[in-house]
Tab-separated table of C-alpha atoms in Angstrom:
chain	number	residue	atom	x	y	z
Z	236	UNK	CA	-29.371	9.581	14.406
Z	237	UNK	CA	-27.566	12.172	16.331
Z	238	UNK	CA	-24.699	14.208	14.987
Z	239	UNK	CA	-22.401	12.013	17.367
Z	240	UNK	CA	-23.468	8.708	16.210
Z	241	UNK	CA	-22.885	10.011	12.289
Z	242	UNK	CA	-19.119	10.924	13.196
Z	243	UNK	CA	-19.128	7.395	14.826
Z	244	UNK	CA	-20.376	6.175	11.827
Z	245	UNK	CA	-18.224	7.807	9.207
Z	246	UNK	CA	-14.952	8.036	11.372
Z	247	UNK	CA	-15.291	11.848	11.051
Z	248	UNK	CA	-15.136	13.705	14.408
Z	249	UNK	CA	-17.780	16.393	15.204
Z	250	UNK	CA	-16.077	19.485	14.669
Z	251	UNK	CA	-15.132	18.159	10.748
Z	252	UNK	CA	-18.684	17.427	10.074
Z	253	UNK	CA	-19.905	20.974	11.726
Z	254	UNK	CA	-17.421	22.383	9.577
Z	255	UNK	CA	-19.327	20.881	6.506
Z	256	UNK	CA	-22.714	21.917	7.862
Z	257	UNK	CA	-21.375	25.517	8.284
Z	258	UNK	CA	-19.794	25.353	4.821
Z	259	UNK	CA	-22.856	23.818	3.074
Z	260	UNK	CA	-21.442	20.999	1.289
Z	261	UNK	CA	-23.273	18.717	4.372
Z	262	UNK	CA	-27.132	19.117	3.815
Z	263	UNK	CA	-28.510	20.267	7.013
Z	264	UNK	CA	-29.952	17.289	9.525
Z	265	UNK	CA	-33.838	17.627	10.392
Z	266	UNK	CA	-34.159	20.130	13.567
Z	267	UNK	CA	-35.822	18.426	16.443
Z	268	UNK	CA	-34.984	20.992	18.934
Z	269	UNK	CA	-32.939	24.672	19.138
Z	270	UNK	CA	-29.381	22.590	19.265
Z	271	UNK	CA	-30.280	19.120	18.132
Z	272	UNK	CA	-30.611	17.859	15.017
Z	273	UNK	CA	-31.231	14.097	13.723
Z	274	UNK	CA	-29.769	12.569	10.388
Z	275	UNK	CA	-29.631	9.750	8.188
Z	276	UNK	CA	-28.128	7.591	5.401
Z	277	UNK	CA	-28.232	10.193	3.558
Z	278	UNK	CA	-26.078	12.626	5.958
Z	279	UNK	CA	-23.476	9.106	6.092
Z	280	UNK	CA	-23.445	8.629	2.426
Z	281	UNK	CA	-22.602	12.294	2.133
Z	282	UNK	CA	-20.093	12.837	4.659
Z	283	UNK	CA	-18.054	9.769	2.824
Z	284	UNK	CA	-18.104	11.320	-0.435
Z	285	UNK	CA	-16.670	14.762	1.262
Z	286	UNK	CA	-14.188	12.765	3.033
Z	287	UNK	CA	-13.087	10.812	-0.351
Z	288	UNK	CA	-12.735	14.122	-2.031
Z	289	UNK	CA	-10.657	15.806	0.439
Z	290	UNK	CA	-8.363	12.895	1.791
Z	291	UNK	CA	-8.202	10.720	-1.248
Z	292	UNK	CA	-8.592	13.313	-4.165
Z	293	UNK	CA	-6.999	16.289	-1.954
Z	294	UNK	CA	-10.057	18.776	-3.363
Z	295	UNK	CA	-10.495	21.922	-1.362
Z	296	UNK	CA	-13.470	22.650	0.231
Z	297	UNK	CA	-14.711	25.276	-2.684
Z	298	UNK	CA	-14.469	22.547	-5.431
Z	299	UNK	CA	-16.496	20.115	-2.964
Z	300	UNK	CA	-18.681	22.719	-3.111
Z	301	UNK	CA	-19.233	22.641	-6.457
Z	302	UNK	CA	-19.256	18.711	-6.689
Z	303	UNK	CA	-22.222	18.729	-3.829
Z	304	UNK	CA	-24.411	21.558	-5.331
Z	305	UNK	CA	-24.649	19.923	-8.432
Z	306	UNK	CA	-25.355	17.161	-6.388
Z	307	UNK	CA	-27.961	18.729	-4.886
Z	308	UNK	CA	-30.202	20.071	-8.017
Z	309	UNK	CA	-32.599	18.954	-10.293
Z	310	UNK	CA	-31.023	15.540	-11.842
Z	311	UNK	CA	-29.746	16.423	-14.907
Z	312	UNK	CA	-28.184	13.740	-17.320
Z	313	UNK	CA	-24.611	11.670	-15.423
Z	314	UNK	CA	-22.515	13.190	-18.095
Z	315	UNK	CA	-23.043	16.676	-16.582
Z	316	UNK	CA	-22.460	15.675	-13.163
Z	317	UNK	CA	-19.079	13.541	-14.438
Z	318	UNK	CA	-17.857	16.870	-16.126
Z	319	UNK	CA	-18.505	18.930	-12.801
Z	320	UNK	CA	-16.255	15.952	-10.687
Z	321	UNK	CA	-13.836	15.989	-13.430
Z	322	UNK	CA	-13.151	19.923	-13.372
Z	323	UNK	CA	-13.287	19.997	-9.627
Z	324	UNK	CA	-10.150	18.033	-9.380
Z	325	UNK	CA	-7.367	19.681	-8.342
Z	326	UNK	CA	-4.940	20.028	-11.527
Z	327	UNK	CA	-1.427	20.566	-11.704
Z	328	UNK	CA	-0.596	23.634	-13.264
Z	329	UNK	CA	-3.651	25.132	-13.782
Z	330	UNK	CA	-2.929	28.553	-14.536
Z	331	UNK	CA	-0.774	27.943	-17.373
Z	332	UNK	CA	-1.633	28.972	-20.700
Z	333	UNK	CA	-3.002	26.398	-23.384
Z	334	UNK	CA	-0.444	25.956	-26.159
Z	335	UNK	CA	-1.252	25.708	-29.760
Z	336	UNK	CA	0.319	21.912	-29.760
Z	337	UNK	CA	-2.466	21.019	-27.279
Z	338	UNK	CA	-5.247	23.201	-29.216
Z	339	UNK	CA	-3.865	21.380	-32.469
Z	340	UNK	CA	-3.874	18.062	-30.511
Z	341	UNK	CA	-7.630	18.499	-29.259
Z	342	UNK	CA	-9.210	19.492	-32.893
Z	343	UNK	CA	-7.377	16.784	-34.096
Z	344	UNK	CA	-9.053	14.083	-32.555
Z	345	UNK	CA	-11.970	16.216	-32.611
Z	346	UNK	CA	-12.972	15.884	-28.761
Z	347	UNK	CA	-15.435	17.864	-27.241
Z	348	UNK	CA	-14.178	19.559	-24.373
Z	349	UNK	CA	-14.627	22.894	-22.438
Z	350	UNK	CA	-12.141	25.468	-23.386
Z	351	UNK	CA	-11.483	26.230	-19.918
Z	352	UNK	CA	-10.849	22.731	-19.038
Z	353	UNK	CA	-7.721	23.071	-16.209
Z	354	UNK	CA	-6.210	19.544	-17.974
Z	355	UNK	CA	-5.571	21.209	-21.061
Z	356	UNK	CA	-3.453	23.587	-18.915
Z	357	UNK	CA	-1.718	20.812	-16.977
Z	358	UNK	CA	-0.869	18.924	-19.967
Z	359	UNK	CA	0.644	22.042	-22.051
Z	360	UNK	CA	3.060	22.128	-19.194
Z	361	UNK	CA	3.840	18.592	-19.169
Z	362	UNK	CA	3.781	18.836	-22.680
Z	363	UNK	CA	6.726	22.332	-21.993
Z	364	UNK	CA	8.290	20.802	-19.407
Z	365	UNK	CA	8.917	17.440	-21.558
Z	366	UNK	CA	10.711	19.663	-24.497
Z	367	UNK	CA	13.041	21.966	-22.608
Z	368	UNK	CA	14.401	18.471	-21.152
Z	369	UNK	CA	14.805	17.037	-24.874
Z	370	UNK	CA	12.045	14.531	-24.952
Z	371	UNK	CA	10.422	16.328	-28.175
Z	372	UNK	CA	6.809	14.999	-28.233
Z	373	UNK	CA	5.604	15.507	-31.139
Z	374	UNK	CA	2.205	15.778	-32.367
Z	375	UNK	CA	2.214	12.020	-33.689
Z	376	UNK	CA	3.155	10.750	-30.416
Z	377	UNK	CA	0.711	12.656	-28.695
Z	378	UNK	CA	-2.449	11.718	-30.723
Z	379	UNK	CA	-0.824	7.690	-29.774
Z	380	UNK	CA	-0.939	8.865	-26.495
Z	381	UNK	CA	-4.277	10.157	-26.646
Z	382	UNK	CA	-5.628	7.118	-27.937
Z	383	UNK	CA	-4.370	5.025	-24.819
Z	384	UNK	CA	-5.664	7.537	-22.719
Z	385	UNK	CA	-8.987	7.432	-23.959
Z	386	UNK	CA	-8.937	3.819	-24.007
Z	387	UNK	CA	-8.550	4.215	-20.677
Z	388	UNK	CA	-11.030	7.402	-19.764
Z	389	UNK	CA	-13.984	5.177	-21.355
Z	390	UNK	CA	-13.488	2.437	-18.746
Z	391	UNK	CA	-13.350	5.167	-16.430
Z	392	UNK	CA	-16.627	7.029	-17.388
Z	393	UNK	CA	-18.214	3.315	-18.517
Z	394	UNK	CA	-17.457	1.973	-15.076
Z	395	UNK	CA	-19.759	4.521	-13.399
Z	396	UNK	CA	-22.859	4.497	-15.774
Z	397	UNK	CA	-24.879	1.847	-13.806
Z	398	UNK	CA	-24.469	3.696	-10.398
Z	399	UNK	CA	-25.916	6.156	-8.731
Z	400	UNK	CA	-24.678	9.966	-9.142
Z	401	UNK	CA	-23.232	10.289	-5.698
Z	402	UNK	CA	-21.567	7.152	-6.167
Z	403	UNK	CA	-20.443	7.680	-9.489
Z	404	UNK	CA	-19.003	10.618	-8.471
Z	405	UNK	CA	-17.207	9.834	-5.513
Z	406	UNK	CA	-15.959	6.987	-8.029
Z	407	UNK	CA	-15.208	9.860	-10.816
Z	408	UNK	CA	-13.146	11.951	-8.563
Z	409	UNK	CA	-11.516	9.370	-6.114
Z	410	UNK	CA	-10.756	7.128	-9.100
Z	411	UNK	CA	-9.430	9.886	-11.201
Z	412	UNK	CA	-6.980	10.520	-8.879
Z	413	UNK	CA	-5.865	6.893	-7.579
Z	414	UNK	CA	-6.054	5.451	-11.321
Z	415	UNK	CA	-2.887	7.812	-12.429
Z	416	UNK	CA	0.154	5.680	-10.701
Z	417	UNK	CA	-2.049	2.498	-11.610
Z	418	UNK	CA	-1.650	3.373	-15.465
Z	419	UNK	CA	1.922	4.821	-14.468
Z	420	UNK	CA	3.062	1.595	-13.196
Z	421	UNK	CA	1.193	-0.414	-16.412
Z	422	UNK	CA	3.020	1.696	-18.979
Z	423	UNK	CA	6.502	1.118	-17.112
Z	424	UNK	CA	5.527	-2.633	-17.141
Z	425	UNK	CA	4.421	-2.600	-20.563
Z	426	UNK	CA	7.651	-0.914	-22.019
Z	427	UNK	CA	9.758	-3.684	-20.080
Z	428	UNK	CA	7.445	-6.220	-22.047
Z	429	UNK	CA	7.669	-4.126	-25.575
Z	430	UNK	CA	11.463	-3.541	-24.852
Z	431	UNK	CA	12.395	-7.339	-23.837
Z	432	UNK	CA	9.926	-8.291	-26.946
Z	433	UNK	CA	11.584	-6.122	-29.034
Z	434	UNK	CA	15.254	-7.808	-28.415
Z	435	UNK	CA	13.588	-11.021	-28.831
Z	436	UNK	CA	11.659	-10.593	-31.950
Z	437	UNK	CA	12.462	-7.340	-33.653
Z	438	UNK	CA	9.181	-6.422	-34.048
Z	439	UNK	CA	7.769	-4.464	-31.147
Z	440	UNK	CA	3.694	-3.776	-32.332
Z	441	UNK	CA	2.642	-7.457	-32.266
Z	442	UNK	CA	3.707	-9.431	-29.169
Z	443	UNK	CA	1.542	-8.084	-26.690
Z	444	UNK	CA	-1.711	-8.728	-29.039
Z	445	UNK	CA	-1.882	-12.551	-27.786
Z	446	UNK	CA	0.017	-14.991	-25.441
Z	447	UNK	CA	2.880	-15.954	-26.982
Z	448	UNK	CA	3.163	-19.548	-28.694
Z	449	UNK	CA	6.970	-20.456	-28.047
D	131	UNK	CA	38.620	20.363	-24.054
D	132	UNK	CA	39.954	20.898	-20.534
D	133	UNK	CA	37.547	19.876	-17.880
D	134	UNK	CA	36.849	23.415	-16.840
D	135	UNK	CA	35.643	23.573	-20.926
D	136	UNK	CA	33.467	20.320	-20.229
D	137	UNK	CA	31.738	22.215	-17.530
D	138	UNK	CA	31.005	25.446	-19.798
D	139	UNK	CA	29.709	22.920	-22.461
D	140	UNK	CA	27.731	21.392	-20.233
D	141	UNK	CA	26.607	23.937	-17.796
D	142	UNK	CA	27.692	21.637	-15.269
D	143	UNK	CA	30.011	22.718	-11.882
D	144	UNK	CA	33.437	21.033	-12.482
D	145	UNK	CA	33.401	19.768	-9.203
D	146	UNK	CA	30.292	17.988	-10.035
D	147	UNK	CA	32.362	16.702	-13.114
D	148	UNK	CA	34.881	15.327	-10.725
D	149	UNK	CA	32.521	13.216	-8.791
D	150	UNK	CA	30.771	11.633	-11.752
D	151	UNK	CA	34.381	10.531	-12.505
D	152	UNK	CA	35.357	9.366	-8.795
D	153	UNK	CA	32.129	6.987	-8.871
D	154	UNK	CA	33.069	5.774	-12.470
D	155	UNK	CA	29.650	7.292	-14.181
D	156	UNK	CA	31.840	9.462	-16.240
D	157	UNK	CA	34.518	7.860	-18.886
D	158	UNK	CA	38.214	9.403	-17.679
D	159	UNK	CA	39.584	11.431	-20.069
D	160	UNK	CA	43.024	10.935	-21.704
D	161	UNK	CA	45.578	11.930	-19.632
D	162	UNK	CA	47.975	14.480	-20.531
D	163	UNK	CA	50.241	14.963	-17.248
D	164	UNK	CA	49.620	13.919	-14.026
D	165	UNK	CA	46.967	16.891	-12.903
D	166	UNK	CA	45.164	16.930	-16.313
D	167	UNK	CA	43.276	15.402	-19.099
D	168	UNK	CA	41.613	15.994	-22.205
D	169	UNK	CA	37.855	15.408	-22.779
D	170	UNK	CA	36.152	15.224	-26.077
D	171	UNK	CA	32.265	15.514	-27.822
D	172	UNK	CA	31.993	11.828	-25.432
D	173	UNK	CA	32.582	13.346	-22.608
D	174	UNK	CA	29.933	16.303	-23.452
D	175	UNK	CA	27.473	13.884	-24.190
D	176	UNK	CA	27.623	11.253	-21.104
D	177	UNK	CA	27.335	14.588	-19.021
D	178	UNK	CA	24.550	15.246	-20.276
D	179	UNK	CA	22.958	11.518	-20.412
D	180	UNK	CA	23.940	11.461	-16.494
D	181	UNK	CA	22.353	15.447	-15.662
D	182	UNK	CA	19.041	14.173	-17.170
D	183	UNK	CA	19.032	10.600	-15.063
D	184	UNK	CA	19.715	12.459	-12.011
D	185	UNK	CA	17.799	15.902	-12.480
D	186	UNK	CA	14.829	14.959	-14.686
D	187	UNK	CA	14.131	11.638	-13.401
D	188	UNK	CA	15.742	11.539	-10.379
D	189	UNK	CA	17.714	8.645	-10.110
D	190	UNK	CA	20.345	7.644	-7.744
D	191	UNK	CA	24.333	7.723	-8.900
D	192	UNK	CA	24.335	3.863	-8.001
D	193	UNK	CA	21.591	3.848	-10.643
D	194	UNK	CA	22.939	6.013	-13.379
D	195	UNK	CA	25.902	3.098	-13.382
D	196	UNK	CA	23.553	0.654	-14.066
D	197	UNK	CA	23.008	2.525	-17.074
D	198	UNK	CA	26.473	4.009	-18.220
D	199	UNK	CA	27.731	0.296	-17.256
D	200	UNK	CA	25.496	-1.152	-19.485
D	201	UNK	CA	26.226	1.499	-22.029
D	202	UNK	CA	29.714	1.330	-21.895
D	203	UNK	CA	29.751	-3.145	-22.677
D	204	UNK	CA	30.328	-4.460	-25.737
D	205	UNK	CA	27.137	-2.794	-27.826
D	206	UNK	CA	23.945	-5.854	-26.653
D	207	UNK	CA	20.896	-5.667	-28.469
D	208	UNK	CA	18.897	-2.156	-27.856
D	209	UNK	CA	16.021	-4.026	-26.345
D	210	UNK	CA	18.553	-5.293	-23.782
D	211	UNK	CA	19.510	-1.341	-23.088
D	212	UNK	CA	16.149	-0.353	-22.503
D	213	UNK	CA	14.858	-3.002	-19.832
D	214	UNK	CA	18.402	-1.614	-18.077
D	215	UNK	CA	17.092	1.724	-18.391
D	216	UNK	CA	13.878	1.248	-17.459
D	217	UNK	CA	14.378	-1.133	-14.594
D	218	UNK	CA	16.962	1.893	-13.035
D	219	UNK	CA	14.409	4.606	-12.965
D	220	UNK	CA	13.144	4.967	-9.281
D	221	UNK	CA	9.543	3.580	-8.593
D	222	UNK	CA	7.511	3.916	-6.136
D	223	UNK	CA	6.808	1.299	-3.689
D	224	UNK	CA	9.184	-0.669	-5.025
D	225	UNK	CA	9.263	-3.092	-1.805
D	226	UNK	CA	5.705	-3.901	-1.985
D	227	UNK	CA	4.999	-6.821	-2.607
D	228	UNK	CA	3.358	-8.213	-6.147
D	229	UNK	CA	0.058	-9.399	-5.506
D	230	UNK	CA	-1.497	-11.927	-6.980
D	231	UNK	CA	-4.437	-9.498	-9.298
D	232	UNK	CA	-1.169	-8.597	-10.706
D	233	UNK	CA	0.675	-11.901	-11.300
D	234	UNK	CA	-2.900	-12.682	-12.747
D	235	UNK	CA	-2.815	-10.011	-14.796
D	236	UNK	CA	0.463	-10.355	-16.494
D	237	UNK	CA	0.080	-14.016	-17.372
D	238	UNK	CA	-3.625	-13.468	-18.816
D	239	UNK	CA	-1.304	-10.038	-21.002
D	240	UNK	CA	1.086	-12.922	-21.841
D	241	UNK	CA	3.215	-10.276	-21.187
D	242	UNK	CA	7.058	-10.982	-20.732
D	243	UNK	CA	8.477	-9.419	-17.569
D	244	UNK	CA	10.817	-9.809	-15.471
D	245	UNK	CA	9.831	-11.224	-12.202
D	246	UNK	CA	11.645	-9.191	-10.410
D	247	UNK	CA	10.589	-6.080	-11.686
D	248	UNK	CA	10.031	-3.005	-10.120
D	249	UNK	CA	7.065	-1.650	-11.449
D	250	UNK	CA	4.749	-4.687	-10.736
D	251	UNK	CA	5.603	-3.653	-6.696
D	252	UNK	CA	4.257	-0.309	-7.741
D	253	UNK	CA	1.583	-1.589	-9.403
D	254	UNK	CA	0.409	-3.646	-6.231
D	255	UNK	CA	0.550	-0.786	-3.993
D	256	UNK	CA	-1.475	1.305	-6.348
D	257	UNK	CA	-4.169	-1.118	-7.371
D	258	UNK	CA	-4.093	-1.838	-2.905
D	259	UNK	CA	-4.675	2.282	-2.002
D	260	UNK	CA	-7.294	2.858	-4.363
D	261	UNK	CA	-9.110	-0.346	-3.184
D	262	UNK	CA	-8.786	0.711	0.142
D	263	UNK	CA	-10.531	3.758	-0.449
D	264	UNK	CA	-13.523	1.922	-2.578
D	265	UNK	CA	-12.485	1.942	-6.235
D	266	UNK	CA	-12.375	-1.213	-6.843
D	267	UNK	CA	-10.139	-2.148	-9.868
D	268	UNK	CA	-11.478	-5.151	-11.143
D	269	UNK	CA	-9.059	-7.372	-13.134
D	270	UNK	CA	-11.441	-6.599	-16.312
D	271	UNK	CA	-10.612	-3.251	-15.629
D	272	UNK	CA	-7.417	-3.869	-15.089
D	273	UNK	CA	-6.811	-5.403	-18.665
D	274	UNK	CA	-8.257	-2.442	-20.563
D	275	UNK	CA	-6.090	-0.226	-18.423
D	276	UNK	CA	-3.092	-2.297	-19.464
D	277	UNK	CA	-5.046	-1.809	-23.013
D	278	UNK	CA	-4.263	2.116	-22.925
D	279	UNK	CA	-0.523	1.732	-21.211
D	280	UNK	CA	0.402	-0.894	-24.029
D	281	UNK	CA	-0.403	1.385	-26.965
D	282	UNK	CA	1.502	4.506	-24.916
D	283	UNK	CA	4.711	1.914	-24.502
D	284	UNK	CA	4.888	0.702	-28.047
D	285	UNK	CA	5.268	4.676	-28.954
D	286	UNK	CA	8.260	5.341	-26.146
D	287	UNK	CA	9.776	2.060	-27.447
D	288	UNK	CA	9.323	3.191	-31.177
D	289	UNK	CA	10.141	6.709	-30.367
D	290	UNK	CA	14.611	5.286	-29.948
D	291	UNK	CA	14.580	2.390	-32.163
D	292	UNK	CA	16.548	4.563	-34.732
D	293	UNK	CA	18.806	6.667	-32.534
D	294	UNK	CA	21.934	5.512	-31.419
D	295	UNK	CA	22.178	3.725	-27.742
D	296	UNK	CA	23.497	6.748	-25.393
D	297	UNK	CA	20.281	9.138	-26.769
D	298	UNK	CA	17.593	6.176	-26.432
D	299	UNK	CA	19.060	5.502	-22.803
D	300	UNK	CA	18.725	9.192	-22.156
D	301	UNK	CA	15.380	9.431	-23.943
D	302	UNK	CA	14.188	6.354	-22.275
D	303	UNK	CA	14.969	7.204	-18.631
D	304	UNK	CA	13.681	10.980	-19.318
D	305	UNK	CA	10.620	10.531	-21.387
D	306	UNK	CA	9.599	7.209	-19.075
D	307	UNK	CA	9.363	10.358	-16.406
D	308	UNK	CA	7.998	13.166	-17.928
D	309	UNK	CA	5.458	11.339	-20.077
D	310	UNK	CA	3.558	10.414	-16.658
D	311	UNK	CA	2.131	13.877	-16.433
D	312	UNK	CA	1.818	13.862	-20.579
D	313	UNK	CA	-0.707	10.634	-19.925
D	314	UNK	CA	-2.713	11.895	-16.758
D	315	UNK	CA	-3.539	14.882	-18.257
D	316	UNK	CA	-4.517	13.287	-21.477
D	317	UNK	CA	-6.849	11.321	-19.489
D	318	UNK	CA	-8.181	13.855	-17.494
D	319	UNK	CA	-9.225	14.971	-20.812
D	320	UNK	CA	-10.414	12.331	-22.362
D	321	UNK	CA	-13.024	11.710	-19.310
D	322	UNK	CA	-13.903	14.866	-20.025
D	323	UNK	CA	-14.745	14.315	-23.828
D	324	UNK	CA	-16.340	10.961	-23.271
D	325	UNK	CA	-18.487	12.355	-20.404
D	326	UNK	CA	-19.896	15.109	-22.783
D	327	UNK	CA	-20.620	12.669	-25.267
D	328	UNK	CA	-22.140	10.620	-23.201
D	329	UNK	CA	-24.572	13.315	-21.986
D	330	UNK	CA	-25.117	14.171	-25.937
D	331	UNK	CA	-25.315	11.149	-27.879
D	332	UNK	CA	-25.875	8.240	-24.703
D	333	UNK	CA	-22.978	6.396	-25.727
D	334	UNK	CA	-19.394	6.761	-25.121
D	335	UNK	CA	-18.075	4.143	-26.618
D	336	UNK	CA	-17.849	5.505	-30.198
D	337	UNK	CA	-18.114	9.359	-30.335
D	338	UNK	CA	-14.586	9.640	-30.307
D	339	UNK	CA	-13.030	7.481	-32.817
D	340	UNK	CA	-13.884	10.344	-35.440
D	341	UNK	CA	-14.636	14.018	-35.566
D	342	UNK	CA	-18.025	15.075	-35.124
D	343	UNK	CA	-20.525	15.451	-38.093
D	344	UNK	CA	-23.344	17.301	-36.277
């Protein structure tokens, strides 16, 4: 197809998908002529994942870059590729230092993860930012925490396994991103249900294990 | 104190002070002549229960006296407190309305909510965007996702059982907010960890539930 009929196809004008050819994270269409070149599924497929990443996931165009070239090599294993998505993300305080609470937090539960990993950043600030306003955190409560979330990040990662890499990775980052007020909203909802069970029964660990009986 | 004392203690302008009073947030101190009135360790405290609603988690003043109406009745049960609490914190799309995945997915939780609350609109409009833009969010999903969120509720629940009513309302309200970013980021970093293993070992079910051997 021609470079029009993609942009009818995607919903992407022209100019935004010569804008990914010039930046490389659109793999050039087969030349047919000096100005004309002719696409294909591939070239829609594409264009949807940039679009996910940049409207949905609000990535720049460098760390689509990154997402597409590894896209683009050898296949190496999906873990690699999920890791690549994952740190292309854009994350909320980035630059900030790692704290020894999150360092202490990590070797605790023993997780393998990249040093340079910008979540460890954003969550030493949440982690700051929590404190200085008097909710204390402390290391207890975080490894709890850390045990919902990776309840939570293996339903992630497993719901991607069976796909294939560009999907799973427009599912990675665009689900990364659109899962946080889902969990938000389930945690508010399940402290109204832990709160209201607690007032009820006194006991606040068991009620939400099974339906209750009367 | 004096109320130009209450705003030293509290770091808060004393005209401030006077409008927490005029909307009846604020318990009136005891009046000593006609232009003034003495405010004691109470007084400190409520200030700083209503700075956190309104600065930390950004609630309306028409909200915080949900709260320091509840707080100021005859003392309920604490479960009772926190539903109050929890119910006044602003949330998102909180006109949406509930859809049925979620109705679904509270009565398979057996989890006791409140019709009427706010979060389930929130939860609607989240699950709805990120289905819009392809992830799908099955109810399977779902249910592990409300998995993670119980676990991270029965902690901020646990966290004021033992403190008295005015501190759990305040860490309630504030910790509700600021543990959001606490949770994303832990995710963030758990995908990480279980994509790594994944790539290692071929399963990420299991490699985190202890540290590794090898």
């Amino acid at each position: 197809m021609r470079i029009s009929e993609l942009s009818e196809q995607t919903a992407v004008p022209v100019a935004t998908i010569k804008y990914y050819l010039r930046e490389g994270v659109l793999q050039p269409g087969e030349a047919r002529s000096v100005t004309k070149a002719e696409y294909g599924a591939a070239h829609v497929d594409r264009v949807r994942l940039i679009r996910a990443m940049v409207e949905t996931a609000g990535l720049s165009i460098a760390a689509v870059r990154q997402v597409t070239t590894a896209l683009d090599e050898p296949p190496g294993t999906r873990g690699e590729l999920l890791g690549i998505a994952a740190r292309a993300l854009p994350t909320p305080h980035s630059g900030h230092p790692v704290s020894q609470t999150v360092r202490e937090l990590v070797a605790t539960l023993g997780w393998d993860v990249p040093a340079e990993h910008g979540a460890l950043s954003s969550l030493s600030a949440a982690i700051e930012a929590a404190r200085s306003a008097g909710v204390p955190f402390p290391l207890e409560m975080l490894l709890g925490y850390a045990g919902g979330a990776l309840e939570v990040a293996r339903l992630d990662v497993g719901a991607v396994r069976d796909v294939d890499p560009a999907e799973a990775l427009r599912l990675v980052v665009t689900g990364t991103v659109l899962g946080e007020p889902v969990l938000a909203a389930l945690r508010r909802i399940a402290q109204a249900h832990v709160a209201r069970s607690l007032s009820v029964t006194g006991d606040p660990g068991r009620t939400g294990d099974a339906p209750r009986t009367g």
